[in-house]
Coordinates of C-alpha atoms and ligand atoms in Angstrom, one line a residue:
X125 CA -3.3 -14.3 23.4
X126 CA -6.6 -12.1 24.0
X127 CA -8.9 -10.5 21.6
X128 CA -11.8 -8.7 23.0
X129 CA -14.6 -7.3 21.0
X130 CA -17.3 -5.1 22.7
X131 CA -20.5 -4.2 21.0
X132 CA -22.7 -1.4 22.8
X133 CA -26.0 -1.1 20.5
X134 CA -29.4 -2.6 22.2
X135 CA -29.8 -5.3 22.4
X136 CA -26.1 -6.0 22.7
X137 CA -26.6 -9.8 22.8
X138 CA -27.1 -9.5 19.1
X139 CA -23.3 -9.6 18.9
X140 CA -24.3 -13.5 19.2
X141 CA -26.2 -13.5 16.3
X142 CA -23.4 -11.7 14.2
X143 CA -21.1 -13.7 15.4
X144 CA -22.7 -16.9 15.1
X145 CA -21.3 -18.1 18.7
X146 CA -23.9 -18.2 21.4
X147 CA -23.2 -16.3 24.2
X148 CA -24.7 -18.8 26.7
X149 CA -21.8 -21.7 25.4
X150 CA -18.2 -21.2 25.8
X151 CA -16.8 -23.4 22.7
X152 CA -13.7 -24.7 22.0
X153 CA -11.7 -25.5 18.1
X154 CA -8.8 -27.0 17.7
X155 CA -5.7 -25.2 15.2
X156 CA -2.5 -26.4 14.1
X157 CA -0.9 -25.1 17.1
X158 CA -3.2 -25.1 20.2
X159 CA -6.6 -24.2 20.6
X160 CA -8.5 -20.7 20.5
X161 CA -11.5 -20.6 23.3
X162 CA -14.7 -18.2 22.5
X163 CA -16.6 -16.9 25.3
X164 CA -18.3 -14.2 26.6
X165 CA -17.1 -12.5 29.8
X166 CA -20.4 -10.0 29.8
X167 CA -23.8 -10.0 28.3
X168 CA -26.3 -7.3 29.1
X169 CA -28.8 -4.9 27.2
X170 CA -26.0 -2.3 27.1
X171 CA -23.1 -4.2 26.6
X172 CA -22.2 -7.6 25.2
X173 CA -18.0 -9.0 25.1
X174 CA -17.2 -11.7 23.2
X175 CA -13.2 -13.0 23.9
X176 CA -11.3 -14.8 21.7
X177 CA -8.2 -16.6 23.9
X178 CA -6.0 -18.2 21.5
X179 CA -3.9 -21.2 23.8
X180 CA -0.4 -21.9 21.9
X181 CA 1.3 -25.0 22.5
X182 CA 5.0 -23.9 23.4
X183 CA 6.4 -26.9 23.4
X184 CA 4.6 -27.8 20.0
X185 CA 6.0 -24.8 18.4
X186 CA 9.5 -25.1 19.6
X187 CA 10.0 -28.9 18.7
X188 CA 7.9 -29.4 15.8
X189 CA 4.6 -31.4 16.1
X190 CA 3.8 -34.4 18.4
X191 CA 4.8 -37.6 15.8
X192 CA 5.8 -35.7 12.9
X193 CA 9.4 -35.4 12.1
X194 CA 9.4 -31.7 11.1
X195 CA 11.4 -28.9 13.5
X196 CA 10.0 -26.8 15.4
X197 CA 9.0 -23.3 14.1
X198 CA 10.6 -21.2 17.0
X199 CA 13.5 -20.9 19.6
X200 CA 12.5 -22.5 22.8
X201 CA 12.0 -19.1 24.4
X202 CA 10.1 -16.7 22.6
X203 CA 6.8 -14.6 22.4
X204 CA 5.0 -16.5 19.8
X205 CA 2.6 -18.0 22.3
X206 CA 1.7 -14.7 24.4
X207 CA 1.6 -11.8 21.8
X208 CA -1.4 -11.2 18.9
X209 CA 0.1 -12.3 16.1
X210 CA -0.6 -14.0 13.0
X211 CA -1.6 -17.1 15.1
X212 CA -4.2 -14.7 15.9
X213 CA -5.0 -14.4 12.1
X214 CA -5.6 -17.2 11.6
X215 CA -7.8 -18.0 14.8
X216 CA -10.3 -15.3 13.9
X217 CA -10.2 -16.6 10.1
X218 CA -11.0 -19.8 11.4
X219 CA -13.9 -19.2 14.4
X220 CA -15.5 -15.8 13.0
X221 CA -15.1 -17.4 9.4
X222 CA -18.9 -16.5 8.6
X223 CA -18.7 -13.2 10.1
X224 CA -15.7 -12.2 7.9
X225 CA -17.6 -12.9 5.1
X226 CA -20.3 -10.6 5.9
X227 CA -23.1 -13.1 6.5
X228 CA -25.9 -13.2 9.0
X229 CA -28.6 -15.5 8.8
X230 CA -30.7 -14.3 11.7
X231 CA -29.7 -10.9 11.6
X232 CA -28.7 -10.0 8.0
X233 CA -29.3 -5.8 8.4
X234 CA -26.7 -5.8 11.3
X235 CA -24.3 -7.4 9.5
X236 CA -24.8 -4.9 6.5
X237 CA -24.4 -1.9 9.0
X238 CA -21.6 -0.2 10.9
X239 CA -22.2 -0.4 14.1
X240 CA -20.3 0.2 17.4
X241 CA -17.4 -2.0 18.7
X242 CA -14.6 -1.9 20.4
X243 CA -11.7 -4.3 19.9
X244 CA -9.5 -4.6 22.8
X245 CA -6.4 -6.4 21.4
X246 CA -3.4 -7.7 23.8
X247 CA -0.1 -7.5 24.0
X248 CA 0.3 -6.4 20.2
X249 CA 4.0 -5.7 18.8
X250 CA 5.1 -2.7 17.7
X251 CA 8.4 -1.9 16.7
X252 CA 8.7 1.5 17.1
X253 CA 6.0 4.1 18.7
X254 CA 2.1 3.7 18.7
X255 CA 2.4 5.9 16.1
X256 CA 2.7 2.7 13.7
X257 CA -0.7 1.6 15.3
X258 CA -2.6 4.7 14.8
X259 CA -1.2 4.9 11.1
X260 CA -2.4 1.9 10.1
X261 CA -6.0 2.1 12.4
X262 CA -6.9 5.9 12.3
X263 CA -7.5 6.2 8.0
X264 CA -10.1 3.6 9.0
X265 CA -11.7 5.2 11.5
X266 CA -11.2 3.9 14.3
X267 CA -10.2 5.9 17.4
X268 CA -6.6 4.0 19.0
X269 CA -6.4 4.3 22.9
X270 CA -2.7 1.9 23.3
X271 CA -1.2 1.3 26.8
X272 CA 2.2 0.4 27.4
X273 CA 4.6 -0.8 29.7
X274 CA 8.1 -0.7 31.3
X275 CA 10.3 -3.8 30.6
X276 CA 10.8 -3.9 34.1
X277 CA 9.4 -1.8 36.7
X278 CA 12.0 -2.4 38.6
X279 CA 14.5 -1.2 36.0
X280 CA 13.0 1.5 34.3
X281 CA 16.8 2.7 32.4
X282 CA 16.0 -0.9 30.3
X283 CA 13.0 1.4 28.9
X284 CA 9.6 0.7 27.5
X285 CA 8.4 -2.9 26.0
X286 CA 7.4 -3.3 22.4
X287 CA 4.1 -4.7 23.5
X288 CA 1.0 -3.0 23.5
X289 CA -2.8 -3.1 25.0
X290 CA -4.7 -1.5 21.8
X291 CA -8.5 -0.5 22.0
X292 CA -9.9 0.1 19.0
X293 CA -13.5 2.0 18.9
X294 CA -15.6 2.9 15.9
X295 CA -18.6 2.4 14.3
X296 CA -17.9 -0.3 11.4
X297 CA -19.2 -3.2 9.8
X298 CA -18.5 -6.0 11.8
X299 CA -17.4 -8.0 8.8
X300 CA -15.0 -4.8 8.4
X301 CA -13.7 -5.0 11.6
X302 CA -12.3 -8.5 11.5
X303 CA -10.8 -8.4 8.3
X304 CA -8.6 -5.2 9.4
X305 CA -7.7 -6.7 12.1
X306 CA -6.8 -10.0 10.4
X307 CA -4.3 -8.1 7.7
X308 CA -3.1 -5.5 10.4
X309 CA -2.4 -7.6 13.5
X310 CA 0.7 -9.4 11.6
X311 CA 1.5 -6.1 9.4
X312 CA 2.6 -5.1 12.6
X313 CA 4.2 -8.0 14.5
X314 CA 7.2 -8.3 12.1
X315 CA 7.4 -12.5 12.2
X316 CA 4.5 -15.0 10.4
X317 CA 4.6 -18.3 11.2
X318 CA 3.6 -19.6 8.0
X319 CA 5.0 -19.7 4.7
X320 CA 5.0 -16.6 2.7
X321 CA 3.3 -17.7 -0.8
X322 CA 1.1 -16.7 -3.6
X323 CA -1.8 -17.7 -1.7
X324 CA -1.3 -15.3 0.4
X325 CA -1.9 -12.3 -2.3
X326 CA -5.2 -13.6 -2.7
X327 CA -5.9 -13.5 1.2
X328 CA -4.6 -10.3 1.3
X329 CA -6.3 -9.1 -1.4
X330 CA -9.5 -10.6 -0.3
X331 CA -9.6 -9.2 3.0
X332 CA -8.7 -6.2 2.2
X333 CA -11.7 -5.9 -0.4
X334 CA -13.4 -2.5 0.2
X335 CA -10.5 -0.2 2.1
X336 CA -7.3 -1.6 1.4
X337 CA -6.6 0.0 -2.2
X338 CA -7.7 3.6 -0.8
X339 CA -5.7 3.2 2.7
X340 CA -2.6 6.0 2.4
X341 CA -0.6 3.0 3.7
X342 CA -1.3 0.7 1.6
X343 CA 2.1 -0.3 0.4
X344 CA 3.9 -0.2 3.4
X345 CA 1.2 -2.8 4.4
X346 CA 1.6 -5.0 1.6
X347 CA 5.2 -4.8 1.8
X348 CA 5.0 -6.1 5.3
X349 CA 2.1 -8.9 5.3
X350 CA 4.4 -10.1 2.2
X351 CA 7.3 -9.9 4.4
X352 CA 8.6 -7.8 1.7
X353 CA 9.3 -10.6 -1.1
X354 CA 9.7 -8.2 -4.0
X355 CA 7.7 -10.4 -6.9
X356 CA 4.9 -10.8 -4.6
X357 CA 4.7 -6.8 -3.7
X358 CA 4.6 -6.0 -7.3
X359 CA 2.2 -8.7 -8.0
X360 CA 0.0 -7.6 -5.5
X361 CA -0.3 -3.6 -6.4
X362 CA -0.4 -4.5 -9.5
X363 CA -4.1 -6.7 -9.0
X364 CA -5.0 -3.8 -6.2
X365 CA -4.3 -0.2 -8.3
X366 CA -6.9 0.8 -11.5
X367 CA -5.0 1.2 -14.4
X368 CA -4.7 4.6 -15.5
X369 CA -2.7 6.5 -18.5
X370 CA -2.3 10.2 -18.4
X371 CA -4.2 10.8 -21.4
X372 CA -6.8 8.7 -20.0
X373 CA -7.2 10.2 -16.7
X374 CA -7.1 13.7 -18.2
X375 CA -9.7 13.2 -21.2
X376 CA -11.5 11.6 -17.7
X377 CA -15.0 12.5 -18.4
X378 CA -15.1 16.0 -20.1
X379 CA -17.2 17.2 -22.6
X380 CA -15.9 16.1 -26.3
X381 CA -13.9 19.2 -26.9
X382 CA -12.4 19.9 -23.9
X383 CA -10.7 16.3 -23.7
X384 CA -9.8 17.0 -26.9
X385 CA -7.7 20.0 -25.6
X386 CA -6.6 17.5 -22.9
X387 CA -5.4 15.2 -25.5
X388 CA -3.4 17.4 -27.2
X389 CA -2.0 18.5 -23.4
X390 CA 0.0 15.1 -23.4
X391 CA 1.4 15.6 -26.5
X392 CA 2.8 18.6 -25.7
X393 CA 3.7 17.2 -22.4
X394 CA 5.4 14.2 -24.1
X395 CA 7.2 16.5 -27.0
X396 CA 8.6 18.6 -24.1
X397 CA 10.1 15.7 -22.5
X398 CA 11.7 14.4 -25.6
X399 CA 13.0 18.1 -26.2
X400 CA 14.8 17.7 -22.7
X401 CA 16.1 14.5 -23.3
X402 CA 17.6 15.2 -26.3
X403 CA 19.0 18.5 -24.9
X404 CA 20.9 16.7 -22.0
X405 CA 22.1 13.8 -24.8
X406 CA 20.3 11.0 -23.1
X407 CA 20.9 7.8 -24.9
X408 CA 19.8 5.8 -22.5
X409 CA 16.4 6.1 -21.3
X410 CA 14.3 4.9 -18.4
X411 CA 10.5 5.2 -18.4
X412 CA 9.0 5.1 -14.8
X413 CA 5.3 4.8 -14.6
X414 CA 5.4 4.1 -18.2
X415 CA 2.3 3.0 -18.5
X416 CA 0.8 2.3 -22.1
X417 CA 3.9 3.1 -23.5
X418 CA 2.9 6.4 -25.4
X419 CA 6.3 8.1 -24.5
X420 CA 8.5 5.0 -25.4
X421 CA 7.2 4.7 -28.9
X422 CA 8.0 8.3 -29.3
X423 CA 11.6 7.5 -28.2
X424 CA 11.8 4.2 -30.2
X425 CA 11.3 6.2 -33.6
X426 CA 14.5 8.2 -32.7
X427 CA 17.6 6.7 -33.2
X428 CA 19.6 8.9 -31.0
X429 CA 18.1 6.7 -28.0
X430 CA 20.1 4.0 -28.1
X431 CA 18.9 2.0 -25.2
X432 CA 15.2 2.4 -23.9
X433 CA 13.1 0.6 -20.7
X434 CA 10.1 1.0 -19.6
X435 CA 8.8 0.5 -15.5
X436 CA 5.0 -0.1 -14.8
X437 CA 3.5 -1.7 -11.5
X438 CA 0.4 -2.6 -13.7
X439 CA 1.1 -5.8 -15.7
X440 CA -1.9 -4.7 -18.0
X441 CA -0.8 -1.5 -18.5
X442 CA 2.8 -3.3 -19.8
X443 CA 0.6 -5.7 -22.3
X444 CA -0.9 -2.5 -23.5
X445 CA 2.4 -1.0 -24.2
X446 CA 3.7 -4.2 -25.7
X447 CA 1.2 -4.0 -28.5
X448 CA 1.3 -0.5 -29.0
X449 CA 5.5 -0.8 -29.5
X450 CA 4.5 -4.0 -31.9
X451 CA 7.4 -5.4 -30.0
X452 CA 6.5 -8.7 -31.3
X453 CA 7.6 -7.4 -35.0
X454 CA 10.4 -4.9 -34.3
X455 CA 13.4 -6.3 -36.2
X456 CA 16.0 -8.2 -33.8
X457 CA 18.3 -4.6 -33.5
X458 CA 14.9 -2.8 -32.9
X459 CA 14.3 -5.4 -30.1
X460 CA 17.2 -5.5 -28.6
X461 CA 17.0 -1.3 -28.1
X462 CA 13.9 -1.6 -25.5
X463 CA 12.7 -3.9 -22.2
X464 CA 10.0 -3.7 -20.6
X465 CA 10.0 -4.8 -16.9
X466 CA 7.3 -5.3 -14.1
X467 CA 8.4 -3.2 -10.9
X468 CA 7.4 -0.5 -8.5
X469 CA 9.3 2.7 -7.9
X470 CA 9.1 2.4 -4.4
X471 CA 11.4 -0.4 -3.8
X472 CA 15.4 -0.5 -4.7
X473 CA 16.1 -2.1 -8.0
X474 CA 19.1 -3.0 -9.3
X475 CA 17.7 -3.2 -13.2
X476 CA 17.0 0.8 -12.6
X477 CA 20.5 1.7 -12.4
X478 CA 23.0 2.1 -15.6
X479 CA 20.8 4.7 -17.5
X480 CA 21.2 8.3 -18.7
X481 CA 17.9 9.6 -17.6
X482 CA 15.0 8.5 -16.1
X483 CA 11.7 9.9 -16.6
X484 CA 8.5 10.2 -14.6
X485 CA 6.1 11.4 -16.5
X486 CA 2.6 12.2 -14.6
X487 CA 3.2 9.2 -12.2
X488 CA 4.3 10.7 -8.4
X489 CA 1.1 12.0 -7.6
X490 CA -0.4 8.4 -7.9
X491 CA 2.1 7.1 -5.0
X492 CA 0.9 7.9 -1.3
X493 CA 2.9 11.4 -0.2
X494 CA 4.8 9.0 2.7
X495 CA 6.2 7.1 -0.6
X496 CA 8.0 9.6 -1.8
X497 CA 10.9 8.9 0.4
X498 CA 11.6 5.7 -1.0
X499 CA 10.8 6.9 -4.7
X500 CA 13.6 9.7 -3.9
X501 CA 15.9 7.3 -2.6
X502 CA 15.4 4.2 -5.5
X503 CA 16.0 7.1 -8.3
X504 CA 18.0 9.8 -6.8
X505 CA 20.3 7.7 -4.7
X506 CA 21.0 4.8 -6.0
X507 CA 19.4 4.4 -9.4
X508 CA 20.8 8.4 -10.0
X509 CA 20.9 9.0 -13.9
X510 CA 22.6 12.0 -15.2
X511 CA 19.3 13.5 -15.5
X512 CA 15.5 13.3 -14.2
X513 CA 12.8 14.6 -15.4
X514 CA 8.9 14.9 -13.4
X515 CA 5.9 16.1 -14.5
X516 CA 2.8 16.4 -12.3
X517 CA -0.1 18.4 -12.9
X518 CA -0.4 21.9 -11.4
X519 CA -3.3 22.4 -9.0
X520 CA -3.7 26.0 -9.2
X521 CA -4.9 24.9 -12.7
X522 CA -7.8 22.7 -11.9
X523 CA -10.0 25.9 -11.4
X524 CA -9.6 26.3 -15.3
X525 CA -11.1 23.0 -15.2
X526 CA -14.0 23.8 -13.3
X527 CA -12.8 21.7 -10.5
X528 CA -13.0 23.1 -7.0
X529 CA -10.2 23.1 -4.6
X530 CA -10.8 19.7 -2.8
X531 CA -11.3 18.3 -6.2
X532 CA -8.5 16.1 -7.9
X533 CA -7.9 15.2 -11.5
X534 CA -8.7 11.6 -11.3
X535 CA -9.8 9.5 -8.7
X536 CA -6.6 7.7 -8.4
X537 CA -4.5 10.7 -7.7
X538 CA -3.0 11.0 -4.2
X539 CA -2.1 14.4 -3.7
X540 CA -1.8 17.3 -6.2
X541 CA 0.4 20.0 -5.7
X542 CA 0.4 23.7 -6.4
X543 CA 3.7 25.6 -8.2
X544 CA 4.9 26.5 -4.9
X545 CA 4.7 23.1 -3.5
X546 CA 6.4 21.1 -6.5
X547 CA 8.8 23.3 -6.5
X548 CA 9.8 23.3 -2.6
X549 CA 9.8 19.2 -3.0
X550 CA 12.2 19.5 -6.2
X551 CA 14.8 21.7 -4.6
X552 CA 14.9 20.0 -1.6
X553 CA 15.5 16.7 -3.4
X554 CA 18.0 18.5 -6.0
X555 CA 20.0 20.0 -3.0
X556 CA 20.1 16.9 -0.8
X557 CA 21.0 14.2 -3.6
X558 CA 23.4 16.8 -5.3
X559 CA 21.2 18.0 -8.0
X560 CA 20.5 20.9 -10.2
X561 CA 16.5 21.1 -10.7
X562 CA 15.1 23.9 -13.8
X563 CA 11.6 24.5 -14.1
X564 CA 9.9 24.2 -17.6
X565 CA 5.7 24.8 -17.4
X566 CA 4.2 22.4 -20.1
X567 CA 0.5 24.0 -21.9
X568 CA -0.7 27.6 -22.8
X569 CA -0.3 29.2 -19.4
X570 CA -2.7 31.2 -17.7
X571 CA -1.5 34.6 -15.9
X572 CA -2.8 34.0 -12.8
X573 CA -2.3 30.0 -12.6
X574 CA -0.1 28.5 -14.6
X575 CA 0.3 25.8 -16.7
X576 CA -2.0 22.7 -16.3
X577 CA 1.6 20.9 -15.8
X578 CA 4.6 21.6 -14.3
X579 CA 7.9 19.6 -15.1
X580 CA 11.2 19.5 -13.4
X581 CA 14.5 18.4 -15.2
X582 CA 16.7 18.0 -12.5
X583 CA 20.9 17.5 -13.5
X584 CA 23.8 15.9 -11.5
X585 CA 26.0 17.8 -10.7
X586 CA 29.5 16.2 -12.0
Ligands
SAH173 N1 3.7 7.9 -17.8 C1 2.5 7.4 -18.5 C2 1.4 6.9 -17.5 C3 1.0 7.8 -16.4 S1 -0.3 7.1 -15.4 C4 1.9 8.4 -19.4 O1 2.4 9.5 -19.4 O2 0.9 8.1 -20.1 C5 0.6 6.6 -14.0 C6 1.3 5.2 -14.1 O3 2.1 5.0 -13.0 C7 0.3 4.0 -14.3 O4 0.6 3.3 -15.4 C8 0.5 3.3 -13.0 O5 0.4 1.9 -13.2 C9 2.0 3.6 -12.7 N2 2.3 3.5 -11.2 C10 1.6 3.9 -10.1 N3 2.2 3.6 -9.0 C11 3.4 2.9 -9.4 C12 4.4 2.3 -8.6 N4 4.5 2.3 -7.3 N5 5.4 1.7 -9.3 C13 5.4 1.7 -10.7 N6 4.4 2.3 -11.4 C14 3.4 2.8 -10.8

């Protein structure tokens, strides 16, 4: 297992002093499962390589420890001790420790500025095309050269192998560089070697400090460095997104009376969605995205919602709408009409299906556009209530705003679409998951732009 890393600013033997490993003394540490070797193949003016060779004990991994009467963590045969993997994780954890952390005693401006590297990483899995590898590398900025290989030269109908040589160039911290490629190198080999835990959250979440919260893939790469346990997912978005309620993100910043006019924006917003439920006889109710809970209490004071629940990522955002539904001193048939429950859209959940209608009121454009898929799968395939209804704000709008057309509503907003756009995403979903989709524009509309909101009520057809 090889990790190079290149540094080309003069004098490039100040990679030594970032590093904190002196490129004159090969060193050697020992790890739970071999030993990783640091040492530095080329050192000039121009150009200075540190490698990292991690050497896995095969035997050590296959039959458990020397003395201790544990298994083994692998088959006999496998990759474990040849590709870059989490072993690799945790090697550069353990010898570029300091680095990771962003501190320099000898050099401290370096290590506060992005300079340029080049990662050469190899044999990294990839299920699937280099596509994955640029997906995850490129929002970062780095620039993905990846060489591949036949399983067999001598066979090429067997195909291509799922291993990769990666180079990775960009100008970055070095601190920054090391903790991508600590959460990325196991996001995409699909097997850890370690337990999956709650510890790990707060690894995760602590090395990806700074760029994993804004990266557009961020949940797929949660989803895989968890290894996809559902509770830990959700815990982790939950500590990574800002919480955010409609009215909030709308009042935003404005000037008194035009957050006022904002304000009054999600009560119409929410009245219209009430008017829609009631007009397809929803009794049942599910709130997705449901944040402080503004929409619920509306439904709670009408008794022709029999059964209510509420979905939020954000576990603050749920204790918000606990108090604001007093759901502490609702009487026990009050109680029993509404639950509140911790989950993300994104991922299948039994506890979504069984309802009427579901509701998702300003919350899609705060999932990364690649997320939709799974949202439209969750909710239109297998959670499918009789009816759905989305609202997200119109772009063509934001002028009115004085926003310009790069500009978003709030800072967490993903994507924001225009009439035209909303629309082609509704009917395509309506006609593929066999429903009816109607149009309703929510707030005084303007000739030329619309509504500030545009909602869809999409029916199944029965
Ligand atoms: N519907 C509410 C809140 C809108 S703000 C209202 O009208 O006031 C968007 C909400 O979506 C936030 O509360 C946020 O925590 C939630 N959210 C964002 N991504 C989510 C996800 N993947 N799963 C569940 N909720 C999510």
């Amino acid at each position: 297992m090889l990790l190079t890393i290149t540094y080309t600013r003069q004098p490039a033997a100040d990679l030594g002093y970032l590093l904190h490993k002196n490129p004159s003394r090969p060193q050697t540490f020992d790890l739970s499962h071999g030993q990783a070797h640091i040492f530095y193949p080329e050192v000039t003016d121009e150009r200075c390589t540190v490698v990292l060779l991690l050497d896995i004990d095969p035997l050590d991994l296959a039959r458990g420890k020397r003395g201790s009467a544990a298994g083994g963590l692998f088959d006999y045969v496998n990759d474990r001790p040849y590709v870059a993997s989490s072993f690799l994780s945790v090697a550069i954890a353990k010898v570029f420790g300091t680095a990771m952390t962003g501190r320099c005693k000898d050099r401290p401006e370096l290590a506060a500025q992005a300079l340029p590297f080049q990662a050469g990483i190899v044999m990294l899995p990839c299920r699937g095309q280099t596509a994955m590898i640029r997906r995850l590398f490129e929002p970062l900025g780095y620039t993905v050269g990846a060489e591949d290989y036949e399983l067999d030269e001598q066979f090429p109908q067997w195909g291509k192998s799922r291993y990769f040589n990666v180079t990775l160039t960009a100008a970055v911290r070095l601190q920054d560089l090391l903790r991508h490629l600590y959460v990325l190198i196991p996001v995409l080999d699909s097997d850890k070697h370690y337990w999956i835990g709650e510890a790990e959250i707060d690894k995760l979440l602590r090395h990806g400090e700074g760029w994993l919260a804004g990266h557009p893939e961020r949940e797929l790469i949660i989803g895989r460095y968890l290894k996809r346990k559902r509770n830990l997912v959700d815990q982790a978005l939950n500590r990574l997104l800002p919480d955010v309620s409609a009215a909030e993100e709308e009042a935003g910043q404005l000037p008194e009376e035009e957050a006022e006019d904002k304000r009054s924006l999600n009560e119409e917003r929410l009245g219209t969605v009430v008017a829609a439920l009631k007009s397809a006889q929803a009794k049942r109710v599910l709130d997705l995205g449901c944040g402080e809970g503004k929409l619920l209490a509306l439904l709670l004071r009408d008794k022709s919602f029999e059964q209510l629940a509420g979905v939020d990522v954000s576990c603050s955002a749920l204790e918000r709408a606990k108090s604001r539904l007093k759901l502490e001193r609702l009487s026990d048939l009050q109680r029993q009409r509404i639950t509140l429950l911790q989950g993300s859209l994104t991922y299948r959940d039994q506890r979504f299906a069984g309802y009427d209608a579901a509701t998702l009121v300003e919350v899609i454009e705060h999932l990364d556009p690649h997320r939709l898929a799974a949202l439209e799968q969750v909710l239109f395939r297998f959670a499918k209530p009789h009816t759905v209804i989305v609202s997200t704000p119109n772009k063509e709008y934001n002028a009115r705003y004085g926003l310009t057309a790069s500009d978003m509503r709030h800072r967490d907003h993903r994507f924001e679409w225009t009439r035209g756009e909303f629309a082609a995403w509704a009917t395509r979903v309506a006609e593929c998951y066999g429903y009816s989709v109607r149009f309703m524009p929510v707030g005084a509309a303007d000739p030329e732009v619309g509504s500030p909101t545009q909602m869809g009520v999409f029916t199944l057809w029965n």
